[in-house]
XYZ file of C-alpha atoms in Angstrom:
708
model
C 0.000 0.000 0.000
C 1.465 3.457 -0.930
C 2.596 5.789 1.837
C 0.589 9.009 2.436
C 1.698 11.845 0.193
C 3.649 14.781 1.636
C 0.657 17.010 0.877
C -1.656 14.739 2.874
C 0.741 14.757 5.829
C 1.031 18.557 5.698
C -2.746 18.927 5.539
C -3.118 17.027 8.835
C -0.238 18.688 10.697
C -2.498 21.158 12.520
C -4.333 18.208 14.112
C -1.236 16.703 15.716
C -1.449 18.769 18.971
C -5.014 17.496 19.402
C -3.817 13.930 18.817
C -1.046 14.366 21.412
C -3.636 15.661 23.900
C -5.800 12.596 23.207
C -2.823 10.284 23.799
C -2.006 12.046 27.069
C -5.608 11.657 28.238
C -5.668 7.970 27.244
C -2.403 7.250 29.070
C -3.948 8.879 32.157
C -6.984 6.554 31.711
C -9.277 9.478 30.906
C -10.746 7.491 28.070
C -13.940 9.519 27.549
C -11.885 12.676 27.120
C -9.445 10.904 24.810
C -12.251 9.585 22.611
C -13.939 12.981 22.443
C -10.713 14.606 21.249
C -10.072 11.851 18.730
C -13.587 12.024 17.301
C -13.071 15.772 16.836
C -9.971 14.993 14.775
C -11.823 12.438 12.650
C -14.626 14.903 12.035
C -12.073 17.029 10.200
C -9.904 14.216 8.792
C -11.897 10.954 8.531
C -8.987 9.074 6.932
C -6.304 10.102 9.401
C -4.810 6.707 10.264
C -3.232 7.870 13.534
C -6.625 9.029 14.814
C -8.315 5.765 13.863
C -5.491 3.930 15.616
C -5.983 6.138 18.679
C -9.598 4.915 18.873
C -8.287 1.355 18.643
C -5.824 2.069 21.481
C -8.632 3.514 23.636
C -10.913 0.548 22.931
C -8.094 -1.874 23.756
C -7.517 -0.332 27.166
C -11.226 -0.208 27.893
C -11.403 -3.935 27.245
C -13.511 -3.491 24.092
C -11.438 -6.027 22.206
C -13.675 -6.645 19.193
C -13.936 -2.898 18.552
C -10.182 -2.479 19.072
C -9.479 -5.205 16.523
C -11.846 -3.668 13.967
C -10.392 -0.173 14.391
C -6.797 -1.438 14.222
C -7.629 -3.144 10.917
C -9.114 0.128 9.640
C -5.916 1.972 10.591
C -3.808 -0.656 8.819
C -5.974 -0.300 5.706
C -5.301 3.448 5.766
C -1.553 3.026 6.430
C -0.085 -0.470 6.352
C 3.450 0.704 7.030
C 3.252 1.701 10.701
C 4.262 -1.190 12.979
C 2.362 0.138 16.005
C -0.950 -0.449 14.228
C -0.064 -4.116 13.784
C 1.043 -4.300 17.428
C -2.322 -2.952 18.625
C -4.095 -5.456 16.391
C -1.974 -8.256 17.865
C -2.819 -7.154 21.417
C -6.544 -7.193 20.639
C -6.284 -10.578 18.945
C -4.347 -12.098 21.837
C -6.895 -10.696 24.289
C -9.694 -12.383 22.323
C -7.856 -15.706 22.275
C -6.822 -15.554 18.601
C -3.244 -16.652 19.209
C -2.501 -17.465 15.576
C -3.773 -14.065 14.445
C -1.723 -12.302 17.124
C 1.405 -14.158 16.013
C 0.816 -13.156 12.391
C 0.282 -9.505 13.342
C 3.495 -9.507 15.399
C 5.269 -10.916 12.371
C 3.904 -8.089 10.237
C 5.101 -5.498 12.761
C 8.599 -6.989 12.876
C 8.666 -7.210 9.098
C 8.185 -3.447 9.009
C 10.635 -2.786 11.857
C 12.847 -5.688 13.024
C 14.095 -3.540 15.933
C 10.626 -2.864 17.410
C 11.245 -4.142 20.938
C 7.644 -3.772 22.150
C 6.631 -6.348 19.569
C 9.210 -8.833 20.862
C 7.712 -8.466 24.345
C 4.201 -9.143 23.019
C 5.353 -12.022 20.825
C 6.830 -13.656 23.919
C 3.385 -13.458 25.544
C 1.899 -15.045 22.415
C 4.307 -17.968 22.741
C 3.457 -18.271 26.447
C -0.217 -18.467 25.474
C 0.798 -21.382 23.242
C 2.490 -22.998 26.262
C 5.881 -22.559 24.540
C 8.255 -20.832 27.002
C 11.349 -21.831 25.017
C 10.239 -19.832 21.962
C 9.175 -16.972 24.244
C 12.662 -16.913 25.748
C 14.287 -16.965 22.297
C 12.350 -13.954 20.952
C 13.099 -11.951 24.101
C 16.824 -12.534 23.719
C 16.449 -11.501 20.088
C 14.794 -8.267 21.186
C 17.558 -7.646 23.720
C 20.114 -7.645 20.915
C 18.518 -4.375 19.781
C 18.088 -2.854 23.252
C 20.009 -4.708 25.942
C 18.686 -2.617 28.843
C 15.029 -2.451 27.903
C 13.182 -2.916 31.227
C 10.021 -4.303 29.595
C 11.946 -7.023 27.771
C 13.904 -7.861 30.930
C 10.716 -7.938 33.006
C 9.028 -10.289 30.538
C 12.169 -12.425 30.344
C 12.206 -12.727 34.131
C 8.609 -13.948 34.088
C 9.352 -16.463 31.324
C 12.457 -17.759 33.113
C 10.423 -18.159 36.295
C 7.844 -20.219 34.392
C 10.723 -22.299 32.983
C 11.920 -22.939 36.544
C 15.337 -21.290 36.105
C 15.516 -19.227 39.294
C 19.080 -17.992 38.617
C 18.116 -16.556 35.219
C 14.893 -15.188 36.730
C 16.752 -13.280 39.420
C 19.289 -11.923 36.909
C 16.663 -10.599 34.481
C 14.322 -9.173 37.117
C 17.219 -7.689 39.086
C 18.327 -5.730 36.019
C 14.756 -4.623 35.323
C 14.338 -3.468 38.921
C 17.608 -1.530 38.828
C 16.395 0.252 35.681
C 12.914 0.929 37.064
C 13.091 0.734 40.866
C 9.615 2.242 41.302
C 7.795 0.041 38.765
C 5.170 -1.784 40.806
C 4.829 -4.672 38.334
C 8.557 -5.406 38.461
C 8.666 -5.155 42.251
C 5.755 -7.582 42.588
C 7.095 -10.236 40.221
C 10.588 -9.874 41.733
C 9.168 -10.502 45.204
C 7.215 -13.466 43.878
C 10.420 -14.885 42.394
C 12.209 -14.437 45.716
C 9.704 -16.809 47.282
C 11.550 -19.623 45.489
C 15.022 -18.314 46.254
C 17.003 -19.552 49.230
C 20.101 -17.625 50.226
C 22.976 -20.093 50.530
C 25.678 -17.623 51.526
C 25.800 -13.953 52.601
C 24.886 -11.611 49.741
C 24.892 -7.962 50.921
C 24.066 -6.621 47.442
C 20.938 -8.777 47.199
C 19.924 -7.831 50.728
C 20.258 -4.122 49.845
C 17.841 -4.707 46.960
C 15.394 -6.728 49.061
C 15.097 -4.710 52.280
C 13.477 -1.657 50.587
C 10.711 -4.005 49.422
C 9.704 -4.676 53.035
C 6.648 -2.556 53.673
C 6.136 -1.740 49.996
C 2.460 -1.868 48.949
C 1.453 -5.129 47.347
C 4.463 -7.111 48.546
C 3.992 -9.815 51.140
C 6.917 -10.072 53.577
C 6.527 -13.842 53.343
C 7.779 -13.700 49.752
C 11.051 -12.295 51.062
C 11.538 -14.804 53.875
C 14.007 -17.070 52.063
C 16.437 -14.189 51.609
C 15.930 -12.220 54.821
C 15.764 -15.106 57.292
C 18.778 -16.839 55.820
C 20.667 -13.535 55.970
C 19.811 -13.434 59.676
C 20.895 -17.034 60.064
C 24.325 -16.073 58.682
C 24.558 -13.004 60.942
C 27.359 -13.348 63.511
C 25.358 -11.759 66.326
C 22.365 -14.029 65.756
C 24.616 -17.084 65.551
C 25.961 -16.389 69.054
C 22.362 -16.746 70.292
C 21.635 -20.036 68.505
C 21.386 -22.008 71.754
C 19.554 -19.312 73.738
C 16.532 -21.592 74.109
C 18.631 -24.047 76.128
C 19.864 -21.413 78.622
C 17.988 -20.815 81.919
C 16.323 -17.374 81.885
C 18.345 -15.996 84.783
C 21.609 -16.830 82.987
C 20.294 -15.384 79.737
C 19.324 -12.206 81.620
C 22.853 -11.977 82.991
C 24.262 -12.373 79.474
C 21.949 -9.606 78.228
C 23.359 -7.369 80.983
C 26.935 -8.031 79.828
C 28.840 -6.154 77.062
C 29.270 -9.450 75.194
C 25.600 -9.485 74.188
C 25.264 -8.647 70.454
C 23.874 -5.159 69.629
C 20.552 -6.368 68.178
C 19.158 -2.835 68.210
C 21.660 -1.902 65.478
C 20.797 -4.820 63.208
C 18.703 -3.165 60.463
C 17.748 -6.496 58.855
C 16.493 -7.917 62.133
C 14.553 -4.783 63.096
C 12.891 -4.524 59.671
C 11.926 -8.199 59.728
C 10.462 -8.133 63.229
C 8.515 -4.942 62.542
C 6.827 -6.638 59.615
C 5.686 -9.442 61.837
C 7.504 -12.458 60.465
C 9.604 -15.150 62.127
C 9.482 -18.388 60.173
C 12.677 -20.322 60.837
C 12.377 -22.547 63.896
C 15.828 -21.509 65.126
C 14.890 -17.810 65.050
C 11.590 -18.529 66.755
C 13.430 -20.365 69.525
C 15.941 -17.509 69.931
C 13.301 -14.811 70.291
C 11.070 -16.829 72.583
C 14.099 -17.245 74.856
C 15.158 -13.562 74.600
C 11.652 -12.452 75.525
C 11.911 -14.612 78.631
C 15.389 -13.292 79.471
C 14.213 -9.694 79.091
C 11.307 -10.364 81.474
C 13.745 -11.685 84.077
C 15.952 -8.651 83.505
C 13.166 -6.067 83.842
C 12.061 -7.513 87.159
C 15.577 -7.867 88.600
C 17.436 -4.926 86.977
C 14.880 -2.646 85.244
C 17.421 0.015 84.221
C 19.492 -2.653 82.463
C 16.743 -3.021 79.877
C 17.445 0.358 78.257
C 20.037 -0.927 75.684
C 17.467 -3.505 74.534
C 14.448 -1.235 74.090
C 14.789 -0.836 70.322
C 14.790 -4.519 69.437
C 12.242 -5.336 72.146
C 9.865 -2.803 70.582
C 10.368 -4.538 67.225
C 9.824 -7.962 68.816
C 6.606 -6.666 70.377
C 5.424 -5.765 66.870
C 6.158 -9.281 65.634
C 4.459 -10.925 68.615
C 1.385 -8.735 68.233
C 1.203 -9.585 64.530
C 1.533 -13.307 65.364
C -1.112 -12.885 68.117
C 1.287 -14.154 70.786
C 1.821 -17.570 69.233
C 4.875 -18.550 71.286
C 4.438 -20.709 74.410
C 5.040 -19.298 77.879
C 5.712 -20.927 81.241
C 3.868 -20.560 84.540
C 6.898 -18.731 85.971
C 6.776 -16.265 83.094
C 3.140 -15.556 83.899
C 4.001 -14.902 87.535
C 6.691 -12.395 86.585
C 4.424 -10.845 83.983
C 1.831 -10.275 86.710
C 4.450 -8.344 88.725
C 5.300 -6.243 85.675
C 1.603 -5.622 85.075
C 1.242 -4.248 88.603
C 4.159 -1.849 88.100
C 2.714 -0.608 84.798
C -0.776 -0.189 86.258
C 0.600 1.801 89.190
C 2.452 4.180 86.903
C -0.623 4.731 84.697
C -2.823 5.302 87.735
C -0.351 7.961 88.872
C -0.621 9.683 85.500
C 2.898 8.702 84.410
C 4.010 6.766 81.365
C 5.722 3.527 82.444
C 9.375 3.183 81.368
C 9.658 2.339 77.644
C 11.376 -0.959 78.390
C 8.533 -2.007 80.674
C 5.958 -1.271 77.982
C 8.006 -3.002 75.300
C 8.509 -6.229 77.221
C 4.873 -6.270 78.378
C 3.786 -5.797 74.741
C 5.941 -8.805 73.833
C 3.524 -10.904 75.926
C 0.150 -9.152 75.825
C -1.526 -6.586 73.533
C -1.688 -3.165 75.133
C -5.219 -2.413 73.926
C -6.640 -5.275 76.021
C -5.418 -3.746 79.260
C -8.279 -2.408 81.414
C -6.433 0.929 81.592
C -5.789 1.082 77.816
C -7.699 4.352 77.322
C -5.717 6.043 80.117
C -2.465 4.662 78.690
C -3.331 6.020 75.243
C -3.976 9.469 76.717
C -0.431 9.776 78.079
C 2.461 11.433 76.240
C 4.636 8.830 74.497
C 8.254 9.184 73.346
C 8.972 9.129 69.597
C 10.777 5.786 69.874
C 7.539 4.056 70.890
C 5.313 5.803 68.331
C 4.896 2.686 66.160
C 4.206 0.479 69.166
C 1.505 2.857 70.388
C -0.075 3.116 66.937
C -0.130 -0.631 66.335
C -1.147 -1.825 69.807
C -3.356 1.020 71.060
C -4.553 3.579 68.537
C -5.496 1.222 65.724
C -7.278 -1.456 67.809
C -9.220 1.164 69.797
C -10.332 2.773 66.546
C -11.363 -0.622 65.189
C -13.614 -1.146 68.200
C -15.462 2.068 67.346
C -15.706 1.095 63.653
C -17.053 -2.370 64.518
C -19.869 -0.907 66.574
C -21.019 1.283 63.664
C -20.903 -1.262 60.818
C -24.186 -1.970 59.006
C -25.707 -5.453 59.186
C -27.309 -6.441 55.864
C -28.712 -9.787 57.039
C -29.393 -11.462 60.366
C -27.058 -14.244 61.460
C -29.395 -17.021 62.571
C -27.630 -20.218 61.538
C -25.941 -21.909 64.523
C -22.823 -22.854 62.539
C -22.485 -19.327 61.171
C -22.691 -17.947 64.700
C -20.063 -20.424 65.881
C -17.711 -19.443 63.056
C -18.383 -15.742 63.636
C -17.377 -16.145 67.288
C -14.062 -17.698 66.229
C -13.200 -14.803 63.920
C -14.281 -12.207 66.475
C -11.671 -13.739 68.781
C -9.040 -14.184 66.049
C -9.458 -11.826 63.078
C -7.704 -13.438 60.139
C -5.326 -12.534 58.616
C -3.693 -9.621 60.448
C -1.785 -7.799 57.702
C 0.156 -4.568 57.364
C 0.697 -4.181 53.600
C -2.097 -4.699 51.072
C -1.937 -7.005 48.101
C -2.624 -4.855 45.041
C -4.318 -5.958 41.858
C -3.508 -5.349 38.218
C -5.747 -2.296 37.659
C -7.120 -3.983 34.532
C -10.538 -4.253 32.960
C -12.782 -7.036 34.169
C -12.380 -8.745 30.814
C -8.609 -8.645 30.998
C -8.591 -10.169 34.483
C -11.007 -12.982 33.645
C -9.236 -13.808 30.368
C -5.802 -13.909 31.987
C -7.189 -16.253 34.653
C -8.650 -18.629 32.051
C -6.114 -18.752 29.184
C -7.599 -21.927 27.653
C -11.130 -20.550 27.333
C -12.586 -18.737 24.323
C -14.730 -16.227 26.186
C -17.105 -13.665 24.705
C -16.082 -10.026 24.885
C -16.468 -8.718 28.437
C -17.167 -4.999 28.121
C -18.288 -4.069 31.637
C -16.628 -0.686 32.213
C -17.229 -0.150 35.951
C -18.048 -3.544 37.459
C -20.101 -4.058 40.576
C -18.068 -6.594 42.578
C -19.066 -8.615 45.643
C -16.404 -10.109 47.907
C -18.342 -12.671 49.932
C -16.283 -13.459 53.012
C -13.696 -10.678 52.962
C -12.077 -11.400 56.334
C -9.842 -8.522 57.402
C -10.129 -6.738 54.056
C -7.059 -8.008 52.234
C -9.191 -9.691 49.569
C -11.475 -6.657 49.271
C -8.561 -4.307 48.572
C -7.103 -6.766 46.069
C -10.424 -6.821 44.202
C -10.811 -3.043 44.409
C -7.411 -2.564 42.763
C -7.674 -5.488 40.361
C -10.831 -4.429 38.521
C -10.537 -0.933 37.104
C -13.272 1.485 38.280
C -14.912 -1.252 40.359
C -17.284 -0.645 43.236
C -16.813 -3.381 45.834
C -19.188 -4.628 48.509
C -17.202 -6.615 51.094
C -19.178 -8.892 53.426
C -18.159 -10.997 56.396
C -19.618 -12.551 59.544
C -17.074 -10.986 61.912
C -17.310 -7.337 62.922
C -13.754 -7.438 64.288
C -12.456 -8.605 60.893
C -14.545 -6.067 58.983
C -13.394 -3.239 61.246
C -9.756 -4.160 60.662
C -10.345 -4.100 56.918
C -12.315 -0.861 56.934
C -9.677 0.939 58.994
C -6.908 -0.243 56.691
C -8.852 0.693 53.546
C -9.586 4.183 54.872
C -5.968 4.775 55.891
C -4.754 3.601 52.484
C -7.205 5.909 50.704
C -9.509 3.343 49.061
C -12.968 4.858 48.705
C -14.544 2.270 46.413
C -15.153 -0.403 49.084
C -18.204 -0.746 51.341
C -17.852 -3.079 54.333
C -20.895 -4.709 55.917
C -21.827 -7.689 58.076
C -23.880 -10.485 56.519
C -24.335 -14.249 56.433
C -23.856 -15.740 52.954
C -26.709 -18.149 53.709
C -29.095 -15.168 53.612
C -27.608 -12.784 51.042
C -29.972 -13.864 48.261
C -32.536 -11.412 49.637
C -30.276 -8.394 49.002
C -31.476 -6.041 46.230
C -28.064 -5.564 44.562
C -26.894 -7.573 41.561
C -23.226 -7.992 40.670
C -21.135 -8.336 37.529
C -18.548 -10.371 39.396
C -18.438 -12.225 42.705
C -15.358 -13.531 44.493
C -15.590 -15.913 47.437
C -12.293 -17.586 48.202
C -11.837 -19.902 51.180
C -15.298 -19.177 52.584
C -18.105 -21.473 51.405
C -16.435 -24.580 52.865
C -16.875 -23.087 56.350
C -20.682 -22.910 56.018
C -23.028 -25.533 57.391
C -24.292 -26.052 53.819
C -21.865 -24.801 51.128
C -24.321 -25.683 48.330
C -26.981 -23.480 49.904
C -24.476 -20.649 50.231
C -23.448 -20.962 46.582
C -27.104 -20.893 45.529
C -27.540 -17.641 47.462
C -24.535 -16.086 45.713
C -25.824 -17.263 42.327
C -28.998 -15.226 42.920
C -26.876 -12.087 43.212
C -24.867 -12.702 40.031
C -26.111 -10.989 36.890
C -26.763 -13.231 33.869
C -23.485 -13.377 31.968
C -21.573 -12.555 35.160
C -18.517 -14.353 36.511
C -17.636 -15.827 39.894
C -14.279 -16.860 41.342
C -14.495 -19.495 44.065
C -12.038 -21.182 46.417
C -12.872 -24.510 48.070
C -10.720 -26.861 50.115
C -9.123 -29.822 48.354
C -9.424 -33.165 50.149
C -6.094 -34.264 48.683
C -4.364 -30.920 49.217
C -5.359 -30.783 52.900
C -4.183 -34.270 53.786
C -1.619 -32.887 56.279
C -4.264 -30.650 57.829
C -6.558 -33.671 58.204
C -3.724 -35.549 59.925
C -3.204 -32.612 62.301
C -6.924 -32.457 63.087
C -6.841 -36.162 63.942
C -3.961 -35.534 66.366
C -5.858 -32.645 67.940
C -8.913 -34.835 68.502
C -6.871 -37.821 69.678
C -4.982 -35.831 72.333
C -7.887 -33.649 73.427
C -6.593 -30.204 72.481
C -9.329 -27.583 72.673
C -9.967 -24.586 70.441
C -8.505 -22.065 72.900
C -5.415 -19.851 72.489
C -3.530 -21.744 75.207
C -4.265 -25.151 73.685
C -3.454 -23.924 70.174
C -0.043 -22.769 71.436
C 0.418 -26.028 73.323
C -0.429 -28.182 70.298
C 1.910 -26.206 68.072
C 4.731 -26.586 70.626
C 3.968 -30.322 71.075
C 3.735 -31.099 67.359
C 7.463 -31.862 66.834
C 7.179 -34.497 69.548
C 3.864 -35.907 68.278
C 4.838 -36.060 64.597
C 8.082 -34.347 63.584
C 7.599 -35.003 59.860
C 4.113 -33.512 59.922
C 5.392 -30.463 61.824
C 8.098 -29.920 59.209
C 5.546 -30.052 56.390
C 3.082 -27.730 58.130
C 5.836 -25.249 58.957
C 6.297 -24.661 55.229
C 2.884 -22.985 55.255
C 2.732 -19.303 56.145
C -0.302 -20.199 58.280
C 2.121 -21.745 60.777
C 3.461 -18.293 61.692
C 0.573 -16.670 63.572
C -2.069 -17.889 65.984
C -5.120 -16.755 63.934
C -3.645 -18.313 60.794
C -2.737 -21.567 62.551
C -6.142 -21.682 64.191
C -7.794 -21.221 60.798
C -5.563 -23.931 59.319
C -6.035 -26.818 61.769
C -8.491 -25.795 64.512
C -11.351 -24.434 62.417
C -14.759 -25.189 63.855
C -16.342 -26.059 60.497
C -14.912 -27.204 57.177
C -15.870 -29.227 54.097
C -13.373 -30.644 51.604
C -13.824 -31.714 47.993
C -12.436 -33.849 45.209
C -12.429 -32.204 41.754
C -15.254 -34.366 40.398
C -17.537 -33.097 43.201
C -17.255 -29.513 41.997
C -19.254 -30.110 38.811
C -22.582 -31.040 40.448
C -22.091 -28.353 43.118
C -21.722 -25.658 40.457
C -24.414 -26.991 38.110
C -27.014 -27.258 40.875
C -26.580 -23.532 41.496
C -27.310 -22.795 37.835
C -23.672 -21.992 37.082
C -21.120 -23.321 34.583
C -17.591 -24.471 35.415
C -15.005 -22.571 33.330
C -11.696 -23.826 34.667
C -9.100 -23.713 37.422
C -6.824 -20.742 37.966
C -3.401 -22.197 38.744
C -0.502 -20.511 40.508
C 1.974 -21.646 37.831
C 1.293 -22.000 34.116
C 3.655 -25.002 34.053
C 0.935 -27.007 35.830
C -1.552 -26.171 33.086
C 0.991 -27.097 30.415
C 1.557 -30.454 32.106
C -2.176 -31.121 32.325
C -2.744 -30.250 28.661
C 0.132 -32.514 27.645
C -1.342 -35.367 29.680
C -4.915 -34.855 28.428
C -4.861 -33.550 24.844
C -8.550 -34.498 24.493
C -9.432 -31.621 26.888
C -8.036 -28.463 25.257
C -10.137 -26.174 27.460
C -8.996 -27.988 30.615
C -12.483 -28.401 32.099
C -12.765 -32.189 32.448
C -13.051 -32.637 36.220
C -12.556 -36.413 36.057
C -9.220 -35.802 34.345
C -8.337 -33.177 36.937
C -9.140 -35.624 39.756
C -6.731 -38.138 38.249
C -4.116 -35.433 37.667
C -4.389 -34.250 41.288
C -3.920 -37.794 42.584
C -0.699 -37.949 40.555
C 0.356 -34.460 41.741
C -1.049 -34.152 45.295
C 0.397 -30.688 45.931
C -1.063 -29.276 42.710
C -3.721 -27.123 44.364
C -2.016 -26.757 47.770
C -4.910 -26.378 50.241
C -7.531 -24.938 47.973
C -9.059 -25.153 44.507
C -9.302 -21.745 42.855
C -11.729 -21.842 39.954
C -14.086 -19.728 37.841
C -17.731 -20.165 36.921
C -20.228 -18.062 35.020
C -23.987 -17.655 34.955
C -25.233 -18.409 31.451
C -27.516 -15.802 29.933
């Protein structure tokens, strides 16, 4: 096709500022404004290819894939020679599941410009959609020959290498991408996810310098960083001198803490950062800090002024213990000494004086400050700057949550006895207690659903501002993930527990999310609500109902025809270790109380060391509410894959497929069962899970829709 004439280009030059303004608006996601500007251009120049392509770009980012494809083809008809038009067409085709078409369009773009690196990045995604990571890797390296430090190519390469299972290559590619774009949230998130598989085998200060700034970053779970940070602590000379602290009597440990030979833990930035984010996973570290807490309690009673050099790390340990809901066991003698400390603190508060910082820090290592009877008076006192975080976490936030809980709306009564029993558990132990949110992709609803179900040929999903229900939101982590995952969504987040809802609402308000409404309700009665939703998510919830099928039927009433639902239900095979633990609990008579939960966790290595080692690999082992939810839950149902079909169908829904944590699992399934290209045969999946018992971990994550 001939190129536009110089006269034609000159005739359209006056429209270029308007086109740049439209592009700026589109990049800022002001799509209505961008389309209005572009239509004004086309009113004057109907054959201006750049303007037609701009409409295609807008449609693509709105999730209007069929329209984007049509407009991109129109732009190509007007000007075949611009590679970006072919790239936009390829993106629309890939989004609609036309992998062959997307590959051909990428080929056309590279034929026009072999150095067009954005096309190499997209072509790699096309190959990944074909379950061909080797070809994806090859085209990315080809693109890097043109631009060796392109962060998008390196980011995509890191993802591909992670899917290939090459953790060394993953870390190298993502590390370079992160160095080039240290504030890019996508790179930070995938880098943290990669670190979950990385175990530090020797000290690596450069890696630690890259990892520590990620602690506390939005969207990044500290647990993803555990393999690096905890092994760095294990190599630390000061920590290694304390390795046998758990075997030392508390009075001797207190004497050691009083001596100059004790390591300066308050100067250890890695340790302080890790404790303040609430994580201690390695058994050796857990043993060390349980012993140090005990030694500090002996020290504060015998030599209170000697505690001053330890206040900084004790304050950090108090943060970890609060986050873990005081999971570590304690002795009767500790409780006696703690009672003496409690009396000293109460006397100071009654006199209108703030207790010494060390006293507050060590007390907060054993008990939450907000549960003290004099908590309001303690909060009213003037606190030093060094204890500001401790006060915020253990007094200000919980007291505010109590006020929020009292004011929350109740959308349904809670009449079912099992629902009341479960509610009581989560009022006592809100789950999970988190400090940093998990953030979503900020994508259209169609983009999210399609990426979750890569084997499905779905119709165009054009909902622009979806109404989303999170049924069973817990402490709000899931609600915030949904609110940031689906662009322009309005989210209703429901739960049985007011304590959990209040935690979530406080966090959402402090983080500035104004598109989430929190309310109390029982899923067994939500069918009477007047709202209808484009999308419903209920992960890890229905299996705790007395009748999960009845709960699913209630949710189905709220789903609009053509709407989608993401569900999470326990796997019978995946929870085999949990079932074994529950048998031990019943056999030895442990009760569902905090003391017995701590006692069972401490006894588990003696009862079944192999089982303890396997359970410890779960992050749920690291806090009392999580561990309680894992093995002490008052109500749970478990399923085999073939049971999911009738459950879904009886609710008038259609099974669409599993969402797997790693695409390699889906590739393996498709290779094993070529007769099921959409990967929806639940009998095949049952057989595949028996062959790969850790495939789903604890929980199936799958999608359904409500046929029109």
